[in-house]
Amino acid sequence: MRITRITVWQLTLPLKKPYRLSGGRLLFEELDSTFVRIDTDQGVSGWGEGCPWGVTYLPAFGKGIRAGLAELAPLLIGRDPRRLEVIERLLDTALPGHGYVKSALDMACWDILGKACGLPLCDLLGGRTEGPVVLHSSIPSGTPDEMVGFVREARAAGYRFHSAKVGGAEADLDIARIEALVADRQAGETLTFDANRAWLPAEAIQVMNAVAGPAWFEQPCETYAQCLQVRRATRHPVILDECILTFDDLLRAQADGACEGLGLKLNRVGGLTKARRLRDLAMAAGIRMNIEDSGGSVLSASAAVQLAAATPAPHRRATWLCHDMLTLDVAPGQGARNDGGVTQAPDQPGIGVEPGLEVLGEPVAVYGG
Ligand code: MG
């Protein structure tokens, strides 16, 4: 099997409502997503998507993906897409780093492998586990009352696992937000407070040690070293997210005892191939994971759910469906959907989502014949 053509689309994905995180520091109203379809000489095609969460969240942006694809896509013409680690090495040699550019290509190659094997990706990534994949809500920053209201809306949609965005200029306001949400917590619900790097260590330690919980805290500070300093000064479990980009980063975190949780986002770490490797290390290390993507449609979310469904439940926390927050649906009725706070990996071979060409519109680039 050989890759004959790679087609690229750009699509703006509007959010249902403006979204603030890091205490309002980062505001988002729409996402810039890039879709790729890889065609082969055997009539099998695979889909991939790359969608950073805006331009301010990570060192990644939509235009960067499309510029990177212009470098990388031509190199894949004539290659066998089923040889995933051969492809990975080729891409890493041609363009070191820039994992967020490669994720969509890697995802599309996995989709082709699944279709060629006649299996959903979960059965190639470890095997479908019993039971559903638990989802978490994403609660934007606001006043304590606003945030309690957002959680109640999410609860009405079935969510029992909430990721609330905190991290403001005032420690007292964050303490008030957290205490309000802990007081409103229902039996069986899990709360994560995600600062998205907003705190300096002093603020993080002050806030985290002031609240009783039960609660997990995610990416309290900008750097790994700052997060480690905080972890050593608090009793609450910590999730690392933005500061874990590579296998080496996670090795160091495991050796340092820096975290009990990992935000494993496909686009940030460079695709399913690298995410699977991190997943395996996290499982061996006893680090629980939120397996998801950094943003995007039902396509990228379903790819992440395929990996989550192939990961034994005790090693998982929850998965986020970004597309639950969008007004545009690229594949109505398809893929992993919120079903009362849980979801399932699609049964179809590959990822299980075929975006509608009428939604994607005209391609922005075509590589190969
Ligand atoms: Mg996070």
mmCIF file of C-alpha atoms and ligand atoms in Angstrom:
data_model
loop_
_atom_site.group_PDB
_atom_site.id
_atom_site.type_symbol
_atom_site.label_atom_id
_atom_site.label_comp_id
_atom_site.label_asym_id
_atom_site.label_seq_id
_atom_site.Cartn_x
_atom_site.Cartn_y
_atom_site.Cartn_z
ATOM 1 C CA MET A 1 0.000 0.000 0.000
ATOM 2 C CA ARG A 2 1.331 3.424 -0.989
ATOM 3 C CA ILE A 3 0.205 6.967 -0.225
ATOM 4 C CA THR A 4 -0.816 8.701 -3.448
ATOM 5 C CA ARG A 5 -2.311 12.007 -2.299
ATOM 6 C CA ILE A 6 -2.744 14.159 0.800
ATOM 7 C CA THR A 7 -5.548 16.751 0.815
ATOM 8 C CA VAL A 8 -5.740 19.530 3.422
ATOM 9 C CA TRP A 9 -8.747 21.585 4.562
ATOM 10 C CA GLN A 10 -8.995 24.484 7.004
ATOM 11 C CA LEU A 11 -12.154 24.920 9.024
ATOM 12 C CA THR A 12 -13.078 27.507 11.658
ATOM 13 C CA LEU A 13 -14.965 25.857 14.519
ATOM 14 C CA PRO A 14 -17.095 28.367 16.493
ATOM 15 C CA LEU A 15 -17.638 27.763 20.213
ATOM 16 C CA LYS A 16 -21.218 27.808 21.513
ATOM 17 C CA LYS A 17 -20.159 30.531 23.947
ATOM 18 C CA PRO A 18 -16.946 32.455 24.630
ATOM 19 C CA TYR A 19 -14.654 30.495 26.903
ATOM 20 C CA ARG A 20 -12.212 31.838 29.482
ATOM 21 C CA LEU A 21 -9.495 29.983 31.314
ATOM 22 C CA SER A 22 -6.530 30.913 33.477
ATOM 23 C CA GLY A 23 -8.676 33.351 35.408
ATOM 24 C CA GLY A 24 -9.873 34.996 32.211
ATOM 25 C CA ARG A 25 -6.344 35.481 30.867
ATOM 26 C CA LEU A 26 -7.064 33.344 27.831
ATOM 27 C CA LEU A 27 -10.289 33.984 25.915
ATOM 28 C CA PHE A 28 -11.500 31.822 23.049
ATOM 29 C CA GLU A 29 -14.451 32.227 20.702
ATOM 30 C CA GLU A 30 -13.476 29.918 17.827
ATOM 31 C CA LEU A 31 -10.856 27.324 16.932
ATOM 32 C CA ASP A 32 -8.750 27.000 13.778
ATOM 33 C CA SER A 33 -8.780 23.346 12.748
ATOM 34 C CA THR A 34 -6.891 21.552 9.975
ATOM 35 C CA PHE A 35 -8.203 18.340 8.410
ATOM 36 C CA VAL A 36 -6.154 15.962 6.262
ATOM 37 C CA ARG A 37 -7.227 13.026 4.133
ATOM 38 C CA ILE A 38 -4.549 10.590 3.047
ATOM 39 C CA ASP A 39 -5.441 8.544 -0.068
ATOM 40 C CA THR A 40 -3.711 5.329 -1.080
ATOM 41 C CA ASP A 41 -3.278 3.261 -4.218
ATOM 42 C CA GLN A 42 -5.559 0.596 -2.733
ATOM 43 C CA GLY A 43 -8.606 2.804 -2.423
ATOM 44 C CA VAL A 44 -8.342 3.143 1.360
ATOM 45 C CA SER A 45 -8.324 6.684 2.743
ATOM 46 C CA GLY A 46 -7.642 7.921 6.257
ATOM 47 C CA TRP A 47 -8.640 11.101 8.096
ATOM 48 C CA GLY A 48 -6.699 13.192 10.587
ATOM 49 C CA GLU A 49 -7.228 16.513 12.359
ATOM 50 C CA GLY A 50 -5.019 18.996 14.154
ATOM 51 C CA CYS A 51 -6.629 21.714 16.263
ATOM 52 C CA PRO A 52 -4.633 23.620 18.874
ATOM 53 C CA TRP A 53 -6.766 25.328 21.529
ATOM 54 C CA GLY A 54 -6.435 28.805 20.025
ATOM 55 C CA VAL A 55 -3.027 30.419 19.583
ATOM 56 C CA THR A 56 -2.300 31.374 23.200
ATOM 57 C CA TYR A 57 -2.645 28.029 24.969
ATOM 58 C CA LEU A 58 0.411 26.129 23.694
ATOM 59 C CA PRO A 59 3.320 26.823 21.337
ATOM 60 C CA ALA A 60 1.091 25.619 18.487
ATOM 61 C CA PHE A 61 -1.261 27.344 16.033
ATOM 62 C CA GLY A 62 -3.424 26.441 13.068
ATOM 63 C CA LYS A 63 -1.423 28.275 10.415
ATOM 64 C CA GLY A 64 1.671 26.561 11.776
ATOM 65 C CA ILE A 65 0.100 23.165 11.103
ATOM 66 C CA ARG A 66 -0.591 24.039 7.489
ATOM 67 C CA ALA A 67 2.899 25.495 6.988
ATOM 68 C CA GLY A 68 4.386 22.356 8.517
ATOM 69 C CA LEU A 69 2.248 20.115 6.303
ATOM 70 C CA ALA A 70 3.734 21.853 3.254
ATOM 71 C CA GLU A 71 7.139 20.631 4.467
ATOM 72 C CA LEU A 72 6.110 17.142 5.511
ATOM 73 C CA ALA A 73 3.204 15.950 3.358
ATOM 74 C CA PRO A 74 5.253 15.650 0.117
ATOM 75 C CA LEU A 75 7.687 13.324 1.930
ATOM 76 C CA LEU A 76 4.913 10.817 2.602
ATOM 77 C CA ILE A 77 3.903 10.342 -1.039
ATOM 78 C CA GLY A 78 4.856 6.787 -2.037
ATOM 79 C CA ARG A 79 5.207 5.590 1.584
ATOM 80 C CA ASP A 80 3.251 2.764 3.225
ATOM 81 C CA PRO A 81 0.953 4.478 5.773
ATOM 82 C CA ARG A 82 0.577 1.275 7.814
ATOM 83 C CA ARG A 83 4.249 1.431 8.873
ATOM 84 C CA LEU A 84 3.557 3.892 11.631
ATOM 85 C CA GLU A 85 6.926 4.029 13.322
ATOM 86 C CA VAL A 86 8.720 4.227 9.973
ATOM 87 C CA ILE A 87 6.524 7.228 9.180
ATOM 88 C CA GLU A 88 7.162 8.665 12.644
ATOM 89 C CA ARG A 89 10.932 8.435 12.218
ATOM 90 C CA LEU A 90 10.750 9.939 8.742
ATOM 91 C CA LEU A 91 8.757 12.935 9.999
ATOM 92 C CA ASP A 92 10.954 13.449 13.072
ATOM 93 C CA THR A 93 14.094 13.354 10.944
ATOM 94 C CA ALA A 94 12.706 15.784 8.386
ATOM 95 C CA LEU A 95 11.377 18.294 10.953
ATOM 96 C CA PRO A 96 12.507 17.899 14.574
ATOM 97 C CA GLY A 97 9.873 18.846 17.141
ATOM 98 C CA HIS A 98 6.619 20.462 15.945
ATOM 99 C CA GLY A 99 4.614 17.486 17.164
ATOM 100 C CA TYR A 100 1.379 19.429 16.727
ATOM 101 C CA VAL A 101 2.030 19.535 12.963
ATOM 102 C CA LYS A 102 2.532 15.774 12.741
ATOM 103 C CA SER A 103 -0.465 14.645 14.785
ATOM 104 C CA ALA A 104 -2.976 14.937 11.933
ATOM 105 C CA LEU A 105 -0.774 12.933 9.538
ATOM 106 C CA ASP A 106 -0.150 10.260 12.160
ATOM 107 C CA MET A 107 -3.876 10.086 12.955
ATOM 108 C CA ALA A 108 -4.758 9.599 9.285
ATOM 109 C CA CYS A 109 -2.194 6.798 8.962
ATOM 110 C CA TRP A 110 -3.710 5.040 11.982
ATOM 111 C CA ASP A 111 -7.168 5.427 10.407
ATOM 112 C CA ILE A 112 -5.857 3.683 7.287
ATOM 113 C CA LEU A 113 -4.272 0.883 9.336
ATOM 114 C CA GLY A 114 -7.567 0.259 11.121
ATOM 115 C CA LYS A 115 -9.497 0.215 7.865
ATOM 116 C CA ALA A 116 -6.923 -2.098 6.262
ATOM 117 C CA CYS A 117 -7.247 -4.482 9.223
ATOM 118 C CA GLY A 118 -11.024 -4.155 9.505
ATOM 119 C CA LEU A 119 -10.699 -3.152 13.173
ATOM 120 C CA PRO A 120 -11.566 -0.070 15.230
ATOM 121 C CA LEU A 121 -8.386 1.564 16.507
ATOM 122 C CA CYS A 122 -9.092 0.573 20.108
ATOM 123 C CA ASP A 123 -8.507 -3.033 19.060
ATOM 124 C CA LEU A 124 -5.105 -2.108 17.630
ATOM 125 C CA LEU A 125 -4.088 0.026 20.615
ATOM 126 C CA GLY A 126 -4.482 -2.631 23.283
ATOM 127 C CA GLY A 127 -8.029 -3.893 22.844
ATOM 128 C CA ARG A 128 -11.436 -2.489 23.703
ATOM 129 C CA THR A 129 -11.930 -2.533 27.479
ATOM 130 C CA GLU A 130 -15.216 -3.239 29.242
ATOM 131 C CA GLY A 131 -17.553 -0.389 30.034
ATOM 132 C CA PRO A 132 -17.838 3.136 28.720
ATOM 133 C CA VAL A 133 -15.273 5.944 28.538
ATOM 134 C CA VAL A 134 -16.053 8.503 31.238
ATOM 135 C CA LEU A 135 -16.182 12.123 30.056
ATOM 136 C CA HIS A 136 -15.347 15.324 31.884
ATOM 137 C CA SER A 137 -16.917 18.719 31.446
ATOM 138 C CA SER A 138 -14.807 21.821 30.876
ATOM 139 C CA ILE A 139 -15.966 24.620 33.164
ATOM 140 C CA PRO A 140 -14.765 28.115 32.141
ATOM 141 C CA SER A 141 -13.479 30.636 34.652
ATOM 142 C CA GLY A 142 -15.952 33.012 36.233
ATOM 143 C CA THR A 143 -17.235 34.145 39.590
ATOM 144 C CA PRO A 144 -17.897 31.371 42.135
ATOM 145 C CA ASP A 145 -21.652 31.586 41.450
ATOM 146 C CA GLU A 146 -21.159 31.541 37.674
ATOM 147 C CA MET A 147 -18.928 28.491 37.931
ATOM 148 C CA VAL A 148 -21.416 26.629 40.139
ATOM 149 C CA GLY A 149 -24.028 27.447 37.472
ATOM 150 C CA PHE A 150 -21.795 26.077 34.701
ATOM 151 C CA VAL A 151 -21.271 22.847 36.665
ATOM 152 C CA ARG A 152 -25.024 22.484 37.161
ATOM 153 C CA GLU A 153 -25.537 22.865 33.385
ATOM 154 C CA ALA A 154 -22.916 20.178 32.779
ATOM 155 C CA ARG A 155 -24.540 17.960 35.409
ATOM 156 C CA ALA A 156 -27.850 18.315 33.550
ATOM 157 C CA ALA A 157 -26.044 17.046 30.415
ATOM 158 C CA GLY A 158 -24.933 13.970 32.354
ATOM 159 C CA TYR A 159 -21.397 14.950 33.344
ATOM 160 C CA ARG A 160 -20.198 13.699 36.727
ATOM 161 C CA PHE A 161 -16.573 14.623 36.235
ATOM 162 C CA HIS A 162 -15.761 18.328 36.049
ATOM 163 C CA SER A 163 -12.612 20.211 35.094
ATOM 164 C CA ALA A 164 -12.989 23.746 36.412
ATOM 165 C CA LYS A 165 -10.642 26.442 35.138
ATOM 166 C CA VAL A 166 -9.085 28.525 37.903
ATOM 167 C CA GLY A 167 -5.926 30.586 38.286
ATOM 168 C CA GLY A 168 -6.494 34.292 38.735
ATOM 169 C CA ALA A 169 -4.607 37.261 40.044
ATOM 170 C CA GLU A 170 -6.199 36.925 43.474
ATOM 171 C CA ALA A 171 -5.651 33.815 45.560
ATOM 172 C CA ASP A 172 -8.736 34.619 47.649
ATOM 173 C CA LEU A 173 -10.975 34.495 44.564
ATOM 174 C CA ASP A 174 -9.588 31.099 43.563
ATOM 175 C CA ILE A 175 -10.121 29.784 47.086
ATOM 176 C CA ALA A 176 -13.717 31.046 46.952
ATOM 177 C CA ARG A 177 -14.290 29.400 43.556
ATOM 178 C CA ILE A 178 -12.905 26.080 44.736
ATOM 179 C CA GLU A 179 -14.789 26.118 48.031
ATOM 180 C CA ALA A 180 -18.059 26.909 46.215
ATOM 181 C CA LEU A 181 -17.580 24.034 43.781
ATOM 182 C CA VAL A 182 -16.501 21.572 46.505
ATOM 183 C CA ALA A 183 -19.590 22.541 48.539
ATOM 184 C CA ASP A 184 -21.822 21.975 45.481
ATOM 185 C CA ARG A 185 -20.199 18.621 44.627
ATOM 186 C CA GLN A 186 -22.650 15.710 44.450
ATOM 187 C CA ALA A 187 -21.912 12.183 45.641
ATOM 188 C CA GLY A 188 -19.877 10.319 43.039
ATOM 189 C CA GLU A 189 -18.620 13.457 41.303
ATOM 190 C CA THR A 190 -14.939 14.199 40.706
ATOM 191 C CA LEU A 191 -13.535 17.730 40.641
ATOM 192 C CA THR A 192 -10.367 18.869 38.917
ATOM 193 C CA PHE A 193 -9.130 22.440 39.296
ATOM 194 C CA ASP A 194 -7.067 23.322 36.263
ATOM 195 C CA ALA A 195 -4.977 26.491 36.583
ATOM 196 C CA ASN A 196 -3.515 26.156 33.075
ATOM 197 C CA ARG A 197 -0.132 27.516 34.278
ATOM 198 C CA ALA A 198 -1.613 30.689 35.779
ATOM 199 C CA TRP A 199 -0.182 30.527 39.297
ATOM 200 C CA LEU A 200 3.276 31.274 40.564
ATOM 201 C CA PRO A 201 4.372 28.633 43.074
ATOM 202 C CA ALA A 202 3.564 30.828 46.080
ATOM 203 C CA GLU A 203 -0.045 31.344 44.928
ATOM 204 C CA ALA A 204 -0.488 27.684 44.026
ATOM 205 C CA ILE A 205 0.741 26.489 47.416
ATOM 206 C CA GLN A 206 -1.360 29.080 49.216
ATOM 207 C CA VAL A 207 -4.564 28.167 47.349
ATOM 208 C CA MET A 208 -4.099 24.400 47.318
ATOM 209 C CA ASN A 209 -3.220 24.189 50.995
ATOM 210 C CA ALA A 210 -6.175 26.397 51.934
ATOM 211 C CA VAL A 211 -8.826 24.049 50.513
ATOM 212 C CA ALA A 212 -9.921 20.710 51.896
ATOM 213 C CA GLY A 213 -11.001 18.915 48.744
ATOM 214 C CA PRO A 214 -11.427 16.204 47.634
ATOM 215 C CA ALA A 215 -9.833 17.715 44.538
ATOM 216 C CA TRP A 216 -7.154 17.212 41.949
ATOM 217 C CA PHE A 217 -5.113 20.171 40.713
ATOM 218 C CA GLU A 218 -3.875 20.448 37.137
ATOM 219 C CA GLN A 219 -0.850 22.306 35.731
ATOM 220 C CA PRO A 220 -0.678 24.848 38.554
ATOM 221 C CA CYS A 221 2.332 26.736 37.148
ATOM 222 C CA GLU A 222 4.117 27.538 33.899
ATOM 223 C CA THR A 223 7.147 25.281 34.126
ATOM 224 C CA TYR A 224 7.811 21.716 35.157
ATOM 225 C CA ALA A 225 10.197 22.846 37.918
ATOM 226 C CA GLN A 226 7.561 25.166 39.394
ATOM 227 C CA CYS A 227 4.908 22.416 39.285
ATOM 228 C CA LEU A 228 7.314 20.032 41.022
ATOM 229 C CA GLN A 229 7.977 22.621 43.729
ATOM 230 C CA VAL A 230 4.216 22.894 44.281
ATOM 231 C CA ARG A 231 3.677 19.129 44.300
ATOM 232 C CA ARG A 232 6.255 18.763 47.061
ATOM 233 C CA ALA A 233 4.475 21.361 49.192
ATOM 234 C CA THR A 234 0.864 20.115 48.932
ATOM 235 C CA ARG A 235 -1.124 17.019 49.866
ATOM 236 C CA HIS A 236 -3.408 17.192 46.802
ATOM 237 C CA PRO A 237 -2.786 14.992 43.741
ATOM 238 C CA VAL A 238 -1.384 16.916 40.780
ATOM 239 C CA ILE A 239 -1.961 16.428 37.059
ATOM 240 C CA LEU A 240 0.661 17.645 34.601
ATOM 241 C CA ASP A 241 -0.627 18.727 31.215
ATOM 242 C CA GLU A 242 1.003 21.514 29.160
ATOM 243 C CA CYS A 243 4.554 20.868 30.428
ATOM 244 C CA ILE A 244 4.648 17.216 29.302
ATOM 245 C CA LEU A 245 5.420 17.174 25.584
ATOM 246 C CA THR A 246 7.738 14.202 25.189
ATOM 247 C CA PHE A 247 8.406 10.728 26.533
ATOM 248 C CA ASP A 248 11.498 12.154 28.210
ATOM 249 C CA ASP A 249 9.367 14.738 30.039
ATOM 250 C CA LEU A 250 7.171 11.988 31.463
ATOM 251 C CA LEU A 251 10.168 9.834 32.416
ATOM 252 C CA ARG A 252 11.515 12.734 34.458
ATOM 253 C CA ALA A 253 8.122 13.375 36.080
ATOM 254 C CA GLN A 254 7.847 9.722 37.043
ATOM 255 C CA ALA A 255 11.359 9.667 38.501
ATOM 256 C CA ASP A 256 10.693 12.864 40.482
ATOM 257 C CA GLY A 257 7.258 11.768 41.753
ATOM 258 C CA ALA A 258 5.965 15.004 40.236
ATOM 259 C CA CYS A 259 2.414 13.936 39.381
ATOM 260 C CA GLU A 260 -0.369 11.446 39.946
ATOM 261 C CA GLY A 261 -2.120 12.375 36.703
ATOM 262 C CA LEU A 262 -1.297 13.231 33.097
ATOM 263 C CA GLY A 263 -3.269 15.247 30.575
ATOM 264 C CA LEU A 264 -2.481 13.187 27.473
ATOM 265 C CA LYS A 265 -3.502 15.257 24.450
ATOM 266 C CA LEU A 266 -2.811 13.825 21.008
ATOM 267 C CA ASN A 267 -2.012 17.111 19.265
ATOM 268 C CA ARG A 268 0.354 18.291 21.984
ATOM 269 C CA VAL A 269 2.469 15.126 22.080
ATOM 270 C CA GLY A 270 2.556 14.604 18.297
ATOM 271 C CA GLY A 271 -0.151 12.057 17.522
ATOM 272 C CA LEU A 272 -1.449 8.624 18.455
ATOM 273 C CA THR A 273 1.892 6.868 17.956
ATOM 274 C CA LYS A 274 3.622 9.024 20.553
ATOM 275 C CA ALA A 275 0.537 9.170 22.781
ATOM 276 C CA ARG A 276 0.409 5.380 22.885
ATOM 277 C CA ARG A 277 4.025 5.301 24.061
ATOM 278 C CA LEU A 278 3.306 7.844 26.797
ATOM 279 C CA ARG A 279 0.127 5.928 27.703
ATOM 280 C CA ASP A 280 2.149 2.759 28.199
ATOM 281 C CA LEU A 281 4.704 4.513 30.414
ATOM 282 C CA ALA A 282 1.974 6.195 32.461
ATOM 283 C CA MET A 283 0.231 2.840 32.952
ATOM 284 C CA ALA A 284 3.454 1.216 34.132
ATOM 285 C CA ALA A 285 4.132 4.161 36.450
ATOM 286 C CA GLY A 286 0.619 4.236 37.922
ATOM 287 C CA ILE A 287 -0.053 7.738 36.606
ATOM 288 C CA ARG A 288 -3.736 8.179 35.734
ATOM 289 C CA MET A 289 -4.609 9.856 32.431
ATOM 290 C CA ASN A 290 -7.091 12.210 30.846
ATOM 291 C CA ILE A 291 -6.784 10.904 27.274
ATOM 292 C CA GLU A 292 -8.173 13.505 24.846
ATOM 293 C CA ASP A 293 -7.141 16.051 22.245
ATOM 294 C CA SER A 294 -6.307 19.736 22.621
ATOM 295 C CA GLY A 295 -9.363 20.786 20.605
ATOM 296 C CA GLY A 296 -11.210 19.996 17.424
ATOM 297 C CA SER A 297 -14.181 18.184 15.971
ATOM 298 C CA VAL A 298 -15.672 14.768 16.551
ATOM 299 C CA LEU A 299 -12.848 13.367 14.385
ATOM 300 C CA SER A 300 -9.938 14.137 16.697
ATOM 301 C CA ALA A 301 -12.058 13.462 19.790
ATOM 302 C CA SER A 302 -12.978 10.014 18.454
ATOM 303 C CA ALA A 303 -9.316 9.204 17.788
ATOM 304 C CA ALA A 304 -8.562 10.039 21.426
ATOM 305 C CA VAL A 305 -11.546 8.012 22.639
ATOM 306 C CA GLN A 306 -10.210 5.034 20.670
ATOM 307 C CA LEU A 307 -6.988 5.229 22.727
ATOM 308 C CA ALA A 308 -8.907 5.798 25.956
ATOM 309 C CA ALA A 309 -11.162 2.787 25.295
ATOM 310 C CA ALA A 310 -8.020 0.673 24.858
ATOM 311 C CA THR A 311 -6.654 1.766 28.235
ATOM 312 C CA PRO A 312 -7.832 -0.166 31.328
ATOM 313 C CA ALA A 313 -10.267 1.946 33.347
ATOM 314 C CA PRO A 314 -8.185 2.174 36.560
ATOM 315 C CA HIS A 315 -5.501 4.002 34.559
ATOM 316 C CA ARG A 316 -7.944 6.542 33.152
ATOM 317 C CA ARG A 317 -9.505 9.598 34.669
ATOM 318 C CA ALA A 318 -11.785 11.119 32.020
ATOM 319 C CA THR A 319 -11.906 12.330 28.424
ATOM 320 C CA TRP A 320 -13.014 15.692 27.053
ATOM 321 C CA LEU A 321 -15.174 16.019 23.934
ATOM 322 C CA CYS A 322 -14.324 19.479 22.588
ATOM 323 C CA HIS A 323 -16.994 19.101 19.920
ATOM 324 C CA ASP A 324 -19.659 19.158 22.627
ATOM 325 C CA MET A 325 -18.824 22.904 22.888
ATOM 326 C CA LEU A 326 -18.981 23.711 19.132
ATOM 327 C CA THR A 327 -21.797 24.948 16.900
ATOM 328 C CA LEU A 328 -20.460 23.190 13.776
ATOM 329 C CA ASP A 329 -20.564 19.415 13.312
ATOM 330 C CA VAL A 330 -18.352 17.927 10.580
ATOM 331 C CA ALA A 331 -19.876 14.446 10.815
ATOM 332 C CA PRO A 332 -23.399 14.504 12.269
ATOM 333 C CA GLY A 333 -24.411 11.285 13.948
ATOM 334 C CA GLN A 334 -20.915 9.814 13.770
ATOM 335 C CA GLY A 335 -18.154 9.179 16.278
ATOM 336 C CA ALA A 336 -17.856 9.478 20.041
ATOM 337 C CA ARG A 337 -20.730 11.526 21.498
ATOM 338 C CA ASN A 338 -21.736 12.500 25.012
ATOM 339 C CA ASP A 339 -24.264 9.944 26.228
ATOM 340 C CA GLY A 340 -25.087 11.007 29.761
ATOM 341 C CA GLY A 341 -21.499 11.775 30.764
ATOM 342 C CA VAL A 342 -19.924 8.757 29.079
ATOM 343 C CA THR A 343 -19.078 7.710 25.542
ATOM 344 C CA GLN A 344 -17.939 4.711 23.489
ATOM 345 C CA ALA A 345 -15.224 4.258 20.902
ATOM 346 C CA PRO A 346 -16.874 3.856 17.477
ATOM 347 C CA ASP A 347 -17.196 0.266 16.192
ATOM 348 C CA GLN A 348 -16.278 1.024 12.575
ATOM 349 C CA PRO A 349 -12.780 0.179 11.300
ATOM 350 C CA GLY A 350 -10.238 2.937 11.947
ATOM 351 C CA ILE A 351 -11.272 6.019 13.894
ATOM 352 C CA GLY A 352 -14.897 5.662 12.838
ATOM 353 C CA VAL A 353 -15.546 9.188 11.520
ATOM 354 C CA GLU A 354 -15.800 10.347 7.887
ATOM 355 C CA PRO A 355 -16.087 14.164 7.758
ATOM 356 C CA GLY A 356 -18.591 15.524 5.242
ATOM 357 C CA LEU A 357 -16.946 17.130 2.215
ATOM 358 C CA GLU A 358 -19.858 19.560 1.988
ATOM 359 C CA VAL A 359 -18.927 20.856 5.456
ATOM 360 C CA LEU A 360 -15.194 21.050 4.769
ATOM 361 C CA GLY A 361 -15.586 22.990 1.519
ATOM 362 C CA GLU A 362 -12.679 23.566 -0.857
ATOM 363 C CA PRO A 363 -9.263 22.144 0.099
ATOM 364 C CA VAL A 364 -6.474 24.610 0.887
ATOM 365 C CA ALA A 365 -3.722 22.303 -0.384
ATOM 366 C CA VAL A 366 -3.257 19.029 -2.249
ATOM 367 C CA TYR A 367 0.020 17.091 -2.275
ATOM 368 C CA GLY A 368 0.680 14.244 -4.714
ATOM 369 C CA GLY A 369 -1.356 13.218 -7.739
HETATM 370 MG MG MG B 1 -5.416 21.012 31.338
#
